[in-house]
Short mmCIF file of C-alpha atoms in Angstrom, two decimals:
data_model
loop_
_atom_site.label_atom_id
_atom_site.label_comp_id
_atom_site.label_asym_id
_atom_site.label_seq_id
_atom_site.Cartn_x
_atom_site.Cartn_y
_atom_site.Cartn_z
CA MET Q 108 18.94 13.95 -36.81
CA SER Q 109 21.64 11.61 -35.89
CA ALA Q 110 21.91 7.80 -36.48
CA LEU Q 111 21.28 7.59 -32.40
CA ASP Q 112 18.22 9.39 -32.63
CA LEU Q 113 16.60 7.57 -35.56
CA ALA Q 114 17.57 4.20 -34.12
CA ARG Q 115 15.90 5.26 -30.92
CA TRP Q 116 12.88 5.99 -33.33
CA GLN Q 117 12.97 2.97 -35.08
CA PHE Q 118 13.07 0.77 -31.97
CA GLY Q 119 10.20 2.83 -30.49
CA VAL Q 120 8.05 2.75 -33.37
CA THR Q 121 8.51 -1.04 -34.10
CA THR Q 122 8.01 -1.98 -30.24
CA VAL Q 123 4.73 0.07 -30.29
CA TYR Q 124 3.45 -1.67 -33.20
CA HIS Q 125 4.45 -5.05 -31.97
CA PHE Q 126 2.62 -4.17 -28.48
CA ILE Q 127 -0.55 -3.71 -30.40
CA PHE Q 128 -0.81 -7.58 -30.46
CA VAL Q 129 0.82 -8.67 -27.40
CA PRO Q 130 -1.45 -7.82 -24.54
CA LEU Q 131 -4.40 -9.07 -26.34
CA THR Q 132 -2.67 -12.54 -27.05
CA LEU Q 133 -1.82 -12.89 -23.31
CA GLY Q 134 -5.24 -12.23 -22.32
CA LEU Q 135 -7.51 -13.89 -24.79
CA GLY Q 136 -5.71 -17.06 -25.10
CA PRO Q 137 -6.56 -17.85 -21.34
CA MET Q 138 -10.10 -16.75 -21.94
CA VAL Q 139 -10.79 -18.72 -24.90
CA ALA Q 140 -9.58 -21.67 -22.95
CA ILE Q 141 -12.00 -20.98 -20.44
CA MET Q 142 -14.87 -20.74 -22.62
CA GLN Q 143 -13.73 -24.26 -24.23
CA THR Q 144 -13.44 -25.68 -20.65
CA ALA Q 145 -17.04 -24.48 -20.16
CA TRP Q 146 -17.96 -26.24 -23.23
CA PHE Q 147 -16.30 -29.47 -22.39
CA ARG Q 148 -17.68 -29.58 -18.96
CA THR Q 149 -21.54 -28.32 -19.73
CA GLY Q 150 -22.01 -29.52 -23.63
CA LYS Q 151 -23.70 -26.11 -24.07
CA GLU Q 152 -23.46 -25.07 -27.74
CA HIS Q 153 -23.23 -21.50 -26.78
CA TRP Q 154 -19.70 -22.13 -25.28
CA LEU Q 155 -18.42 -23.89 -28.32
CA ARG Q 156 -19.56 -20.86 -30.53
CA LEU Q 157 -18.13 -18.40 -28.43
CA THR Q 158 -14.95 -20.46 -28.41
CA LYS Q 159 -14.62 -20.56 -32.26
CA PHE Q 160 -15.57 -16.77 -32.51
CA PHE Q 161 -13.35 -15.50 -29.97
CA GLY Q 162 -10.73 -18.12 -30.99
CA SER Q 163 -10.61 -16.48 -34.58
CA LEU Q 164 -9.79 -13.38 -33.19
CA PHE Q 165 -7.14 -14.78 -30.96
CA LEU Q 166 -5.34 -16.54 -34.01
CA ILE Q 167 -5.37 -13.53 -36.09
CA ASN Q 168 -3.72 -11.37 -33.34
CA PHE Q 169 -0.97 -13.95 -32.65
CA ALA Q 170 -0.16 -14.18 -35.92
CA MET Q 171 0.38 -10.62 -36.47
CA GLY Q 172 2.37 -10.77 -33.36
CA VAL Q 173 4.91 -13.21 -34.62
CA VAL Q 174 5.31 -11.08 -37.66
CA THR Q 175 5.86 -7.91 -36.32
CA GLY Q 176 7.99 -9.55 -33.17
CA ILE Q 177 10.64 -10.75 -35.48
CA VAL Q 178 12.10 -7.82 -36.50
CA GLN Q 179 12.91 -6.83 -33.05
CA GLU Q 180 15.92 -9.12 -32.34
CA PHE Q 181 17.46 -7.98 -35.72
CA GLN Q 182 17.96 -4.74 -34.52
CA PHE Q 183 20.08 -5.68 -31.30
CA GLY Q 184 22.61 -6.62 -34.07
CA MET Q 185 22.18 -4.00 -36.46
CA ASN Q 186 21.40 -0.74 -34.92
CA TRP Q 187 22.54 -1.62 -31.42
CA SER Q 188 25.60 -3.55 -31.71
CA GLY Q 189 27.38 -1.83 -28.91
CA TYR Q 190 24.47 -2.93 -26.58
CA SER Q 191 24.85 -6.63 -27.99
CA VAL Q 192 28.69 -6.69 -27.68
CA PHE Q 193 28.54 -5.33 -24.16
CA VAL Q 194 25.79 -7.35 -22.47
CA GLY Q 195 24.77 -10.00 -25.23
CA ASP Q 196 26.00 -13.00 -23.03
CA ILE Q 197 23.43 -12.29 -20.42
CA PHE Q 198 20.51 -10.62 -22.82
CA GLY Q 199 20.77 -13.31 -25.20
CA ALA Q 200 19.87 -16.28 -22.76
CA PRO Q 201 16.41 -15.50 -22.04
CA LEU Q 202 15.72 -14.81 -25.46
CA ALA Q 203 16.90 -18.15 -26.65
CA MET Q 204 14.68 -19.91 -23.99
CA GLU Q 205 11.73 -17.89 -25.23
CA ALA Q 206 12.44 -19.12 -28.83
CA LEU Q 207 13.48 -22.53 -27.76
CA ILE Q 208 11.05 -23.33 -24.92
CA ALA Q 209 8.11 -20.97 -24.87
CA PHE Q 210 7.48 -20.38 -28.70
CA PHE Q 211 8.13 -23.88 -29.61
CA ILE Q 212 5.31 -25.20 -27.03
CA GLU Q 213 3.10 -22.26 -28.07
CA SER Q 214 3.30 -22.69 -31.69
CA THR Q 215 3.01 -26.60 -31.72
CA PHE Q 216 0.07 -26.93 -29.60
CA LEU Q 217 -1.55 -23.94 -31.11
CA GLY Q 218 -1.28 -25.69 -34.41
CA ALA Q 219 -2.81 -28.90 -32.85
CA TRP Q 220 -5.63 -26.68 -31.44
CA ILE Q 221 -6.47 -25.33 -34.92
CA PHE Q 222 -6.24 -28.73 -36.99
CA GLY Q 223 -7.45 -30.91 -34.29
CA TRP Q 224 -11.22 -30.12 -34.44
CA GLY Q 225 -13.13 -33.28 -34.69
CA ARG Q 226 -9.74 -35.14 -34.75
CA LEU Q 227 -8.25 -34.99 -31.34
CA SER Q 228 -10.69 -36.32 -28.36
CA LYS Q 229 -12.23 -33.44 -26.99
CA GLY Q 230 -9.89 -33.67 -23.61
CA VAL Q 231 -6.99 -33.66 -25.55
CA HIS Q 232 -8.10 -30.82 -27.69
CA LEU Q 233 -8.99 -28.77 -24.75
CA ALA Q 234 -5.54 -29.35 -23.45
CA THR Q 235 -3.85 -28.13 -26.75
CA ILE Q 236 -5.48 -24.57 -26.23
CA TRP Q 237 -4.79 -24.58 -22.40
CA LEU Q 238 -0.93 -25.23 -23.39
CA ALA Q 239 -0.56 -22.78 -26.11
CA ALA Q 240 -2.33 -19.89 -23.89
CA LEU Q 241 0.00 -20.70 -20.85
CA ALA Q 242 3.03 -21.01 -23.19
CA ALA Q 243 2.16 -17.71 -24.76
CA ASN Q 244 2.40 -16.35 -21.10
CA LEU Q 245 5.64 -18.13 -20.76
CA SER Q 246 7.25 -16.61 -23.65
CA ALA Q 247 6.29 -12.93 -22.23
CA TYR Q 248 7.92 -14.16 -19.13
CA PHE Q 249 11.20 -14.71 -20.98
CA ILE Q 250 10.96 -11.43 -22.63
CA ILE Q 251 10.26 -9.60 -19.50
CA VAL Q 252 13.31 -11.24 -17.80
CA ALA Q 253 15.24 -9.72 -20.61
CA ASN Q 254 14.00 -6.38 -20.37
CA SER Q 255 14.31 -6.36 -16.37
CA PHE Q 256 17.75 -6.92 -16.69
CA MET Q 257 18.31 -3.62 -18.55
CA GLN Q 258 16.20 -2.21 -15.53
CA HIS Q 259 18.02 -3.89 -12.99
CA PRO Q 260 21.08 -5.95 -14.15
CA VAL Q 261 21.75 -8.78 -11.78
CA GLY Q 262 23.40 -12.14 -12.31
CA THR Q 263 26.44 -10.51 -14.13
CA LYS Q 264 30.02 -9.59 -13.69
CA TYR Q 265 32.36 -7.12 -15.52
CA ASN Q 266 35.27 -8.99 -17.41
CA PRO Q 267 37.97 -6.40 -17.73
CA ALA Q 268 39.80 -8.48 -20.07
CA THR Q 269 37.21 -8.39 -22.68
CA GLY Q 270 35.39 -5.35 -21.63
CA ARG Q 271 32.06 -6.98 -21.69
CA ALA Q 272 29.31 -7.81 -18.98
CA GLU Q 273 29.09 -11.64 -18.62
CA LEU Q 274 26.81 -14.42 -17.33
CA ASP Q 275 27.30 -15.10 -13.64
CA SER Q 276 24.25 -16.52 -12.43
CA ILE Q 277 21.26 -17.51 -14.83
CA SER Q 278 19.05 -18.19 -11.64
CA ALA Q 279 19.62 -14.61 -10.37
CA VAL Q 280 18.64 -13.38 -14.11
CA LEU Q 281 15.54 -15.47 -14.35
CA PHE Q 282 14.48 -14.53 -10.94
CA ASN Q 283 15.26 -10.81 -11.04
CA SER Q 284 13.24 -9.22 -8.51
CA THR Q 285 12.11 -6.60 -11.18
CA ALA Q 286 10.98 -9.46 -13.68
CA MET Q 287 9.02 -10.92 -10.64
CA ALA Q 288 6.96 -7.74 -10.48
CA ALA Q 289 6.71 -6.81 -14.00
CA PHE Q 290 5.58 -10.15 -15.15
CA PRO Q 291 2.34 -10.36 -13.31
CA HIS Q 292 1.73 -6.99 -13.94
CA VAL Q 293 1.87 -7.60 -17.78
CA VAL Q 294 -0.38 -10.47 -17.52
CA THR Q 295 -2.99 -8.76 -15.72
CA ALA Q 296 -2.88 -6.06 -18.11
CA GLY Q 297 -3.21 -8.50 -21.11
CA LEU Q 298 -6.30 -9.72 -19.18
CA VAL Q 299 -7.72 -6.22 -18.77
CA THR Q 300 -7.20 -5.78 -22.75
CA ALA Q 301 -8.82 -9.16 -23.46
CA GLY Q 302 -11.40 -8.63 -21.24
CA THR Q 303 -12.52 -5.36 -22.40
CA LEU Q 304 -12.54 -6.61 -26.19
CA VAL Q 305 -14.69 -9.48 -25.19
CA ALA Q 306 -17.06 -7.40 -23.31
CA ALA Q 307 -17.33 -4.53 -25.89
CA VAL Q 308 -17.82 -7.11 -28.70
CA SER Q 309 -20.43 -9.06 -26.67
CA THR Q 310 -22.25 -5.75 -25.63
CA TRP Q 311 -22.36 -4.85 -29.31
CA TRP Q 312 -23.82 -8.47 -30.31
CA MET Q 313 -26.23 -8.57 -27.52
CA VAL Q 314 -27.61 -4.96 -28.16
CA LYS Q 315 -27.79 -5.83 -32.15
CA HIS Q 316 -29.82 -8.87 -31.80
CA HIS Q 317 -32.17 -7.46 -29.01
CA ARG Q 318 -32.88 -4.74 -31.34
CA ALA Q 319 -33.61 -7.17 -33.99
CA GLY Q 320 -36.11 -9.17 -31.86
CA ASN Q 321 -33.77 -12.18 -31.77
CA THR Q 322 -33.64 -12.85 -28.29
CA GLU Q 323 -32.09 -16.16 -28.40
CA GLU Q 324 -28.83 -15.15 -30.35
CA ALA Q 325 -28.42 -12.28 -27.93
CA ALA Q 326 -28.35 -14.73 -24.97
CA VAL Q 327 -25.48 -16.49 -26.82
CA TYR Q 328 -23.51 -13.66 -25.86
CA ARG Q 329 -24.56 -13.12 -22.53
CA PRO Q 330 -22.09 -15.79 -20.82
CA ALA Q 331 -19.34 -14.24 -22.71
CA LEU Q 332 -20.04 -10.79 -21.22
CA ARG Q 333 -20.70 -11.98 -17.73
CA LEU Q 334 -17.24 -13.81 -17.93
CA SER Q 335 -15.31 -10.72 -19.32
CA VAL Q 336 -16.83 -8.68 -16.38
CA TRP Q 337 -15.31 -10.83 -13.69
CA VAL Q 338 -12.10 -11.34 -15.57
CA LEU Q 339 -11.84 -7.48 -15.72
CA ILE Q 340 -12.37 -7.16 -12.13
CA ALA Q 341 -10.06 -9.80 -11.00
CA ALA Q 342 -7.21 -8.33 -13.41
CA SER Q 343 -7.94 -5.09 -12.45
CA ILE Q 344 -7.13 -5.64 -8.73
CA GLY Q 345 -3.86 -7.80 -10.22
CA VAL Q 346 -2.91 -4.73 -11.98
CA PHE Q 347 -3.31 -2.46 -8.88
CA LEU Q 348 -1.45 -4.60 -6.56
CA THR Q 349 1.57 -5.49 -8.84
CA GLY Q 350 1.73 -1.81 -10.08
CA ASP Q 351 1.93 -0.88 -6.10
CA TRP Q 352 4.80 -3.59 -6.18
CA GLN Q 353 6.62 -2.20 -8.89
CA GLY Q 354 6.72 1.35 -7.39
CA GLN Q 355 8.25 0.36 -4.40
CA LEU Q 356 10.98 -1.49 -6.54
CA LEU Q 357 11.33 1.85 -8.58
CA PHE Q 358 12.13 3.76 -5.42
CA GLU Q 359 14.90 1.29 -4.36
CA GLN Q 360 16.21 0.71 -8.02
CA GLN Q 361 15.60 3.53 -10.30
CA PRO Q 362 15.00 6.55 -7.86
CA MET Q 363 15.37 9.13 -10.64
CA LYS Q 364 12.39 7.51 -12.64
CA MET Q 365 10.00 7.68 -9.72
CA ALA Q 366 11.23 11.29 -9.10
CA SER Q 367 10.65 12.03 -12.76
CA ALA Q 368 7.21 10.68 -12.65
CA GLU Q 369 6.20 13.04 -10.06
CA ALA Q 370 8.27 16.11 -11.48
CA LEU Q 371 9.48 16.14 -7.91
CA CYS Q 372 11.70 19.07 -8.10
CA GLU Q 373 12.84 19.01 -4.47
CA THR Q 374 13.34 16.42 -1.83
CA GLN Q 375 10.19 16.11 0.44
CA GLU Q 376 9.16 14.20 3.61
CA GLY Q 377 5.58 13.14 2.89
CA ALA Q 378 5.92 13.61 -0.58
CA GLU Q 379 2.80 14.67 -2.43
CA PHE Q 380 1.32 13.20 -5.44
CA SER Q 381 0.78 15.43 -8.22
CA VAL Q 382 -2.58 14.94 -10.05
CA LEU Q 383 -1.88 17.88 -12.14
CA SER Q 384 1.02 20.20 -12.81
CA ILE Q 385 1.21 23.18 -14.95
CA GLY Q 386 4.25 25.09 -16.39
CA ASP Q 387 7.32 24.30 -18.49
CA LEU Q 388 8.54 20.77 -17.58
CA GLN Q 389 12.03 21.28 -18.57
CA ASN Q 390 14.48 19.07 -17.12
CA ASP Q 391 16.01 21.54 -14.90
CA CYS Q 392 12.76 21.46 -13.04
CA LYS Q 393 12.47 25.25 -12.28
CA HIS Q 394 9.19 26.12 -13.77
CA VAL Q 395 6.71 23.77 -12.44
CA THR Q 396 3.68 24.69 -10.25
CA ASN Q 397 1.70 21.64 -8.99
CA VAL Q 398 -2.05 22.52 -9.05
CA ILE Q 399 -3.89 19.39 -7.72
CA THR Q 400 -1.98 17.37 -5.09
CA VAL Q 401 -2.55 14.45 -2.61
CA PRO Q 402 -0.24 15.06 0.59
CA GLY Q 403 2.00 12.07 1.47
CA LEU Q 404 0.71 9.83 -1.51
CA THR Q 405 4.03 9.71 -3.47
CA SER Q 406 5.80 8.70 -0.32
CA PHE Q 407 3.10 5.81 0.43
CA LEU Q 408 3.52 4.67 -3.22
CA SER Q 409 7.25 4.34 -2.63
CA THR Q 410 7.78 3.10 0.73
CA HIS Q 411 4.04 2.43 2.15
CA ASP Q 412 4.87 5.26 4.55
CA PHE Q 413 3.11 8.59 4.26
CA ASN Q 414 5.95 10.61 5.94
CA ALA Q 415 8.67 8.81 4.16
CA THR Q 416 11.49 11.06 2.54
CA ILE Q 417 11.83 11.02 -1.23
CA LYS Q 418 14.62 12.72 -2.98
CA GLY Q 419 13.99 15.35 -5.80
CA ILE Q 420 15.48 15.58 -9.03
CA PRO Q 421 18.11 17.75 -8.29
CA ASP Q 422 19.74 16.17 -5.31
CA LEU Q 423 19.39 12.67 -7.37
CA GLN Q 424 21.14 14.51 -10.33
CA ALA Q 425 23.98 15.41 -8.16
CA GLU Q 426 24.43 12.10 -6.44
CA TYR Q 427 24.56 10.55 -10.22
CA VAL Q 428 27.23 13.16 -11.06
CA GLN Q 429 29.29 12.38 -8.41
CA LYS Q 430 28.84 8.48 -8.99
CA TYR Q 431 28.97 7.95 -12.50
CA GLY Q 432 30.40 11.51 -13.82
CA ASP Q 433 29.40 14.48 -15.86
CA ASP Q 434 29.10 14.14 -19.62
CA GLY Q 435 29.59 17.76 -20.03
CA GLN Q 436 25.80 18.42 -20.92
CA GLY Q 437 25.05 20.83 -18.22
CA GLY Q 438 24.53 18.35 -15.43
CA ALA Q 439 21.17 16.98 -16.69
CA SER Q 440 22.45 14.01 -18.46
CA TYR Q 441 20.90 11.70 -15.94
CA VAL Q 442 17.45 13.22 -15.92
CA PRO Q 443 14.58 11.83 -18.49
CA MET Q 444 12.40 13.73 -20.20
CA LEU Q 445 10.19 15.14 -17.51
CA PRO Q 446 7.30 16.00 -19.73
CA LEU Q 447 6.89 12.44 -21.30
CA THR Q 448 7.61 10.62 -17.79
CA TYR Q 449 5.05 12.68 -16.14
CA TRP Q 450 2.18 12.48 -18.35
CA THR Q 451 2.85 8.80 -19.42
CA PHE Q 452 2.49 7.95 -16.05
CA ARG Q 453 -0.84 9.73 -15.56
CA LEU Q 454 -2.44 8.18 -18.97
CA MET Q 455 -1.31 4.96 -17.76
CA ILE Q 456 -3.33 5.08 -14.69
CA GLY Q 457 -6.26 7.42 -16.27
CA PHE Q 458 -7.20 5.19 -19.53
CA LEU Q 459 -7.97 2.35 -17.31
CA ALA Q 460 -11.22 4.18 -16.58
CA GLY Q 461 -12.34 2.64 -19.93
CA PRO Q 462 -12.04 -0.90 -18.42
CA ALA Q 463 -13.66 0.34 -15.29
CA LEU Q 464 -16.79 1.54 -16.86
CA LEU Q 465 -17.00 -1.60 -18.82
CA ILE Q 466 -17.16 -3.39 -15.39
CA LEU Q 467 -19.79 -1.11 -14.12
CA GLY Q 468 -22.06 -1.20 -17.03
CA GLY Q 469 -21.61 -4.90 -17.52
CA LEU Q 470 -22.71 -5.77 -14.07
CA TRP Q 471 -25.56 -3.35 -13.87
CA TYR Q 472 -27.00 -4.31 -17.45
CA THR Q 473 -26.64 -7.95 -16.80
CA ARG Q 474 -28.13 -8.08 -13.11
CA LYS Q 475 -30.81 -10.48 -12.40
CA GLY Q 476 -30.61 -12.14 -16.04
CA ARG Q 477 -31.14 -8.82 -17.84
CA SER Q 478 -29.49 -8.14 -21.05
CA PRO Q 479 -28.46 -4.66 -22.68
CA THR Q 480 -30.68 -3.33 -25.35
CA ASP Q 481 -29.51 0.11 -25.63
CA GLY Q 482 -27.78 1.19 -28.82
CA LYS Q 483 -25.69 3.90 -27.30
CA LEU Q 484 -24.34 1.67 -24.92
CA ALA Q 485 -23.06 -0.68 -27.80
CA LYS Q 486 -21.27 2.26 -29.30
CA ILE Q 487 -19.74 3.59 -26.04
CA ALA Q 488 -18.59 -0.23 -25.36
CA LEU Q 489 -16.65 -0.26 -28.68
CA TRP Q 490 -15.14 3.01 -28.14
CA LEU Q 491 -13.74 1.73 -24.83
CA ILE Q 492 -11.88 -1.11 -26.43
CA PRO Q 493 -8.74 1.09 -27.28
CA THR Q 494 -8.40 2.20 -23.76
CA PRO Q 495 -6.25 -0.71 -22.20
CA TYR Q 496 -4.11 -0.44 -25.36
CA LEU Q 497 -3.38 3.09 -24.76
CA ALA Q 498 -2.80 2.48 -21.13
CA ASN Q 499 -0.23 -0.31 -22.04
CA PHE Q 500 1.59 1.85 -24.42
CA ALA Q 501 1.75 4.68 -21.95
CA GLY Q 502 2.99 2.27 -19.20
CA TRP Q 503 5.89 0.85 -21.42
CA ILE Q 504 6.76 4.27 -22.80
CA PHE Q 505 7.09 5.43 -19.02
CA THR Q 506 9.03 2.45 -18.19
CA GLU Q 507 11.72 2.59 -21.23
CA MET Q 508 11.98 6.33 -21.35
CA GLY Q 509 12.24 6.87 -17.39
CA ARG Q 510 15.26 4.85 -17.58
CA GLN Q 511 16.84 7.18 -19.91
CA PRO Q 512 19.92 8.01 -20.47
CA TRP Q 513 20.61 4.49 -19.45
CA ILE Q 514 19.91 1.57 -21.87
CA VAL Q 515 21.36 -0.67 -19.03
CA ALA Q 516 20.86 0.85 -15.62
CA PRO Q 517 23.69 0.73 -13.30
CA ASN Q 518 23.67 -2.76 -11.46
CA PRO Q 519 23.22 -3.21 -7.54
CA GLU Q 520 26.83 -4.09 -7.16
CA TYR Q 521 28.23 -1.35 -9.24
CA ASP Q 522 31.76 -0.57 -8.63
CA PRO Q 523 33.57 1.96 -11.15
CA GLN Q 524 36.89 -0.27 -10.81
CA THR Q 525 35.63 -3.96 -10.53
CA ASN Q 526 32.05 -4.14 -11.71
CA PRO Q 527 31.02 -1.35 -13.96
CA VAL Q 528 28.20 -2.89 -15.35
CA TYR Q 529 25.79 -0.10 -17.08
CA LEU Q 530 25.66 1.34 -20.57
CA THR Q 531 23.95 4.47 -21.90
CA THR Q 532 21.96 4.61 -24.80
CA GLU Q 533 24.49 6.93 -26.71
CA LYS Q 534 27.26 4.21 -26.32
CA ALA Q 535 24.93 1.24 -27.21
CA VAL Q 536 24.37 2.39 -30.81
CA SER Q 537 26.01 0.83 -33.71
CA GLY Q 538 29.28 2.77 -34.53
CA PHE Q 539 29.13 1.89 -38.16
CA VAL Q 540 25.66 2.49 -39.30
CA ASP Q 541 25.11 5.70 -40.75
CA THR Q 542 22.15 8.03 -40.69
CA ALA Q 543 20.88 7.73 -44.05
CA THR Q 544 20.91 3.70 -43.64
CA VAL Q 545 18.99 3.94 -40.23
CA ALA Q 546 16.67 6.57 -41.95
CA THR Q 547 15.65 4.22 -44.70
CA SER Q 548 15.18 1.28 -42.51
CA LEU Q 549 13.05 3.29 -40.19
CA ILE Q 550 10.72 4.71 -43.24
CA LEU Q 551 10.42 1.02 -44.62
CA PHE Q 552 9.62 -0.47 -41.18
CA THR Q 553 7.05 2.17 -40.62
CA LEU Q 554 5.32 1.74 -43.77
CA LEU Q 555 5.48 -2.18 -43.46
CA TYR Q 556 4.16 -1.94 -39.85
CA GLY Q 557 1.57 0.65 -40.74
CA THR Q 558 0.37 -1.67 -43.50
CA LEU Q 559 -0.07 -4.77 -41.07
CA ALA Q 560 -1.67 -2.80 -38.68
CA VAL Q 561 -4.25 -1.94 -41.27
CA ILE Q 562 -4.60 -5.50 -42.18
CA TRP Q 563 -4.85 -6.46 -38.67
CA PHE Q 564 -7.66 -3.97 -37.74
CA THR Q 565 -9.39 -5.16 -41.02
CA LEU Q 566 -9.38 -8.80 -40.35
CA MET Q 567 -10.41 -8.28 -36.54
CA ARG Q 568 -13.29 -6.05 -37.56
CA LYS Q 569 -14.51 -8.34 -40.18
CA HIS Q 570 -14.44 -11.51 -37.94
CA ALA Q 571 -16.06 -9.64 -35.17
CA GLN Q 572 -19.12 -8.50 -37.38
CA GLU Q 573 -19.36 -12.12 -38.48
CA GLY Q 574 -20.38 -13.01 -35.03
CA ALA Q 575 -20.29 -16.45 -33.50
CA PRO Q 576 -20.37 -18.98 -35.87
CA GLN Q 577 -23.21 -21.77 -35.88
CA VAL Q 578 -22.18 -25.26 -35.38
CA SER Q 579 -23.47 -28.59 -36.36
CA ALA Q 580 -25.51 -31.06 -33.73
CA ASP Q 581 -22.55 -33.33 -33.78
CA GLU Q 582 -19.79 -30.72 -33.16
CA SER Q 583 -21.69 -29.47 -29.80
CA LYS Q 584 -21.55 -33.12 -28.50
CA THR Q 585 -18.93 -33.55 -25.73
CA ASP Q 586 -18.23 -37.26 -26.22
CA ASP Q 587 -15.02 -38.27 -28.24
CA ASP Q 588 -15.39 -38.96 -31.98
CA ASP Q 589 -12.92 -39.66 -34.81
CA GLY Q 590 -14.34 -37.09 -37.29
CA PRO Q 591 -12.04 -35.91 -40.15
CA MET Q 592 -9.34 -33.17 -39.41
CA GLY Q 593 -10.77 -29.66 -40.06
CA PHE Q 594 -9.45 -26.14 -40.27
CA ALA Q 595 -12.28 -24.32 -38.20
CA TYR Q 596 -10.94 -20.95 -39.19
#
């Protein structure tokens, strides 16, 4: 394998590992803040216990996310210096904002929340977790802005003297239409992930306590299950609406990605949606048979018009060759890996069946004051926890791999003479990093991240099995006090 292949594998491996922690952090922070708000307003002990219980899981996840995220930025300068040289002037701006604004607020107020139990007033302490949760999502916004520039590079002009893309409008970069659609999609997906975890763990504990005859302890988790079900409902609707928004943007900004997601091998009016295709999904698109289709749905997803004409892969390829040139690889250089884009798009949607089952089960088994008691239900709930993670992974793999061979897709104002802002992955890799160096770092990072993933799972499992901690009578009061600072976790 070449240094380019290994560098792509390395970034893919480290990104997927890092993204284990991101969606749960984005969603669980606000849910813990809601639980603490409920305790602040009602003074009910179970809300305090739930806050500390799920707060401990939030902190473990946050810490691992920080550790694994640091490596990402180093790779831009080491393996991808060609990319950094060409667009670093723009790409670095939102990353700097993320570190200097969002992460600073997030880490500061999260520290105040950890050490502020019994020291800060209840209202101020509540504000710290809200600020930390909101800052975590603000951090995600800046990262999404940086990624959206790669999908749809705006706010930039090409400088022929330096041969670089340079920042022309920071507001255009920050309010990129791609970022405006992607950010709420990521946030709602994070809430689905967190809601699934809270619902599954709460169900498991309720069943366990009911089977042990401890109905009072089982009742502690019922509010968390109900909360998570409503969060899942609202977030699932958000995922659907923002996904629809993104589909229309893809049709305008990256039509090849949309065509590849459907293995659309010919231009169609009223393009059908392929539920299942069989055959050899080669990039020449010659050996594909659609087995199950929904007429007109791809056209609707792209334009909200069932009869709209959607260009197929061969026609788009011909346009790209005419516009950007042929690299001598048989005219297939602008088509991403069809099997990967086709199936990750479907897996992204299919794995959302897990949260949907939890919504239905949660509503049914908690109706009219009831509580779940079936041991099989508890096991099923736990097995559904990975489903939103897998949906997130599939979605991001589709987003990034579907953009290939571009690492920076051509910008809307592209002009081959005056504004050629685009970059292929092949030209973005560092020219002075050899295969052995990248292979060594790939192996080391994979082993390190694999170890961290095991540690994360062990800690999450251990704390989840300990259950909601008991609290003292003083802790459950909602009036202010001047007790000693304590580290609750």
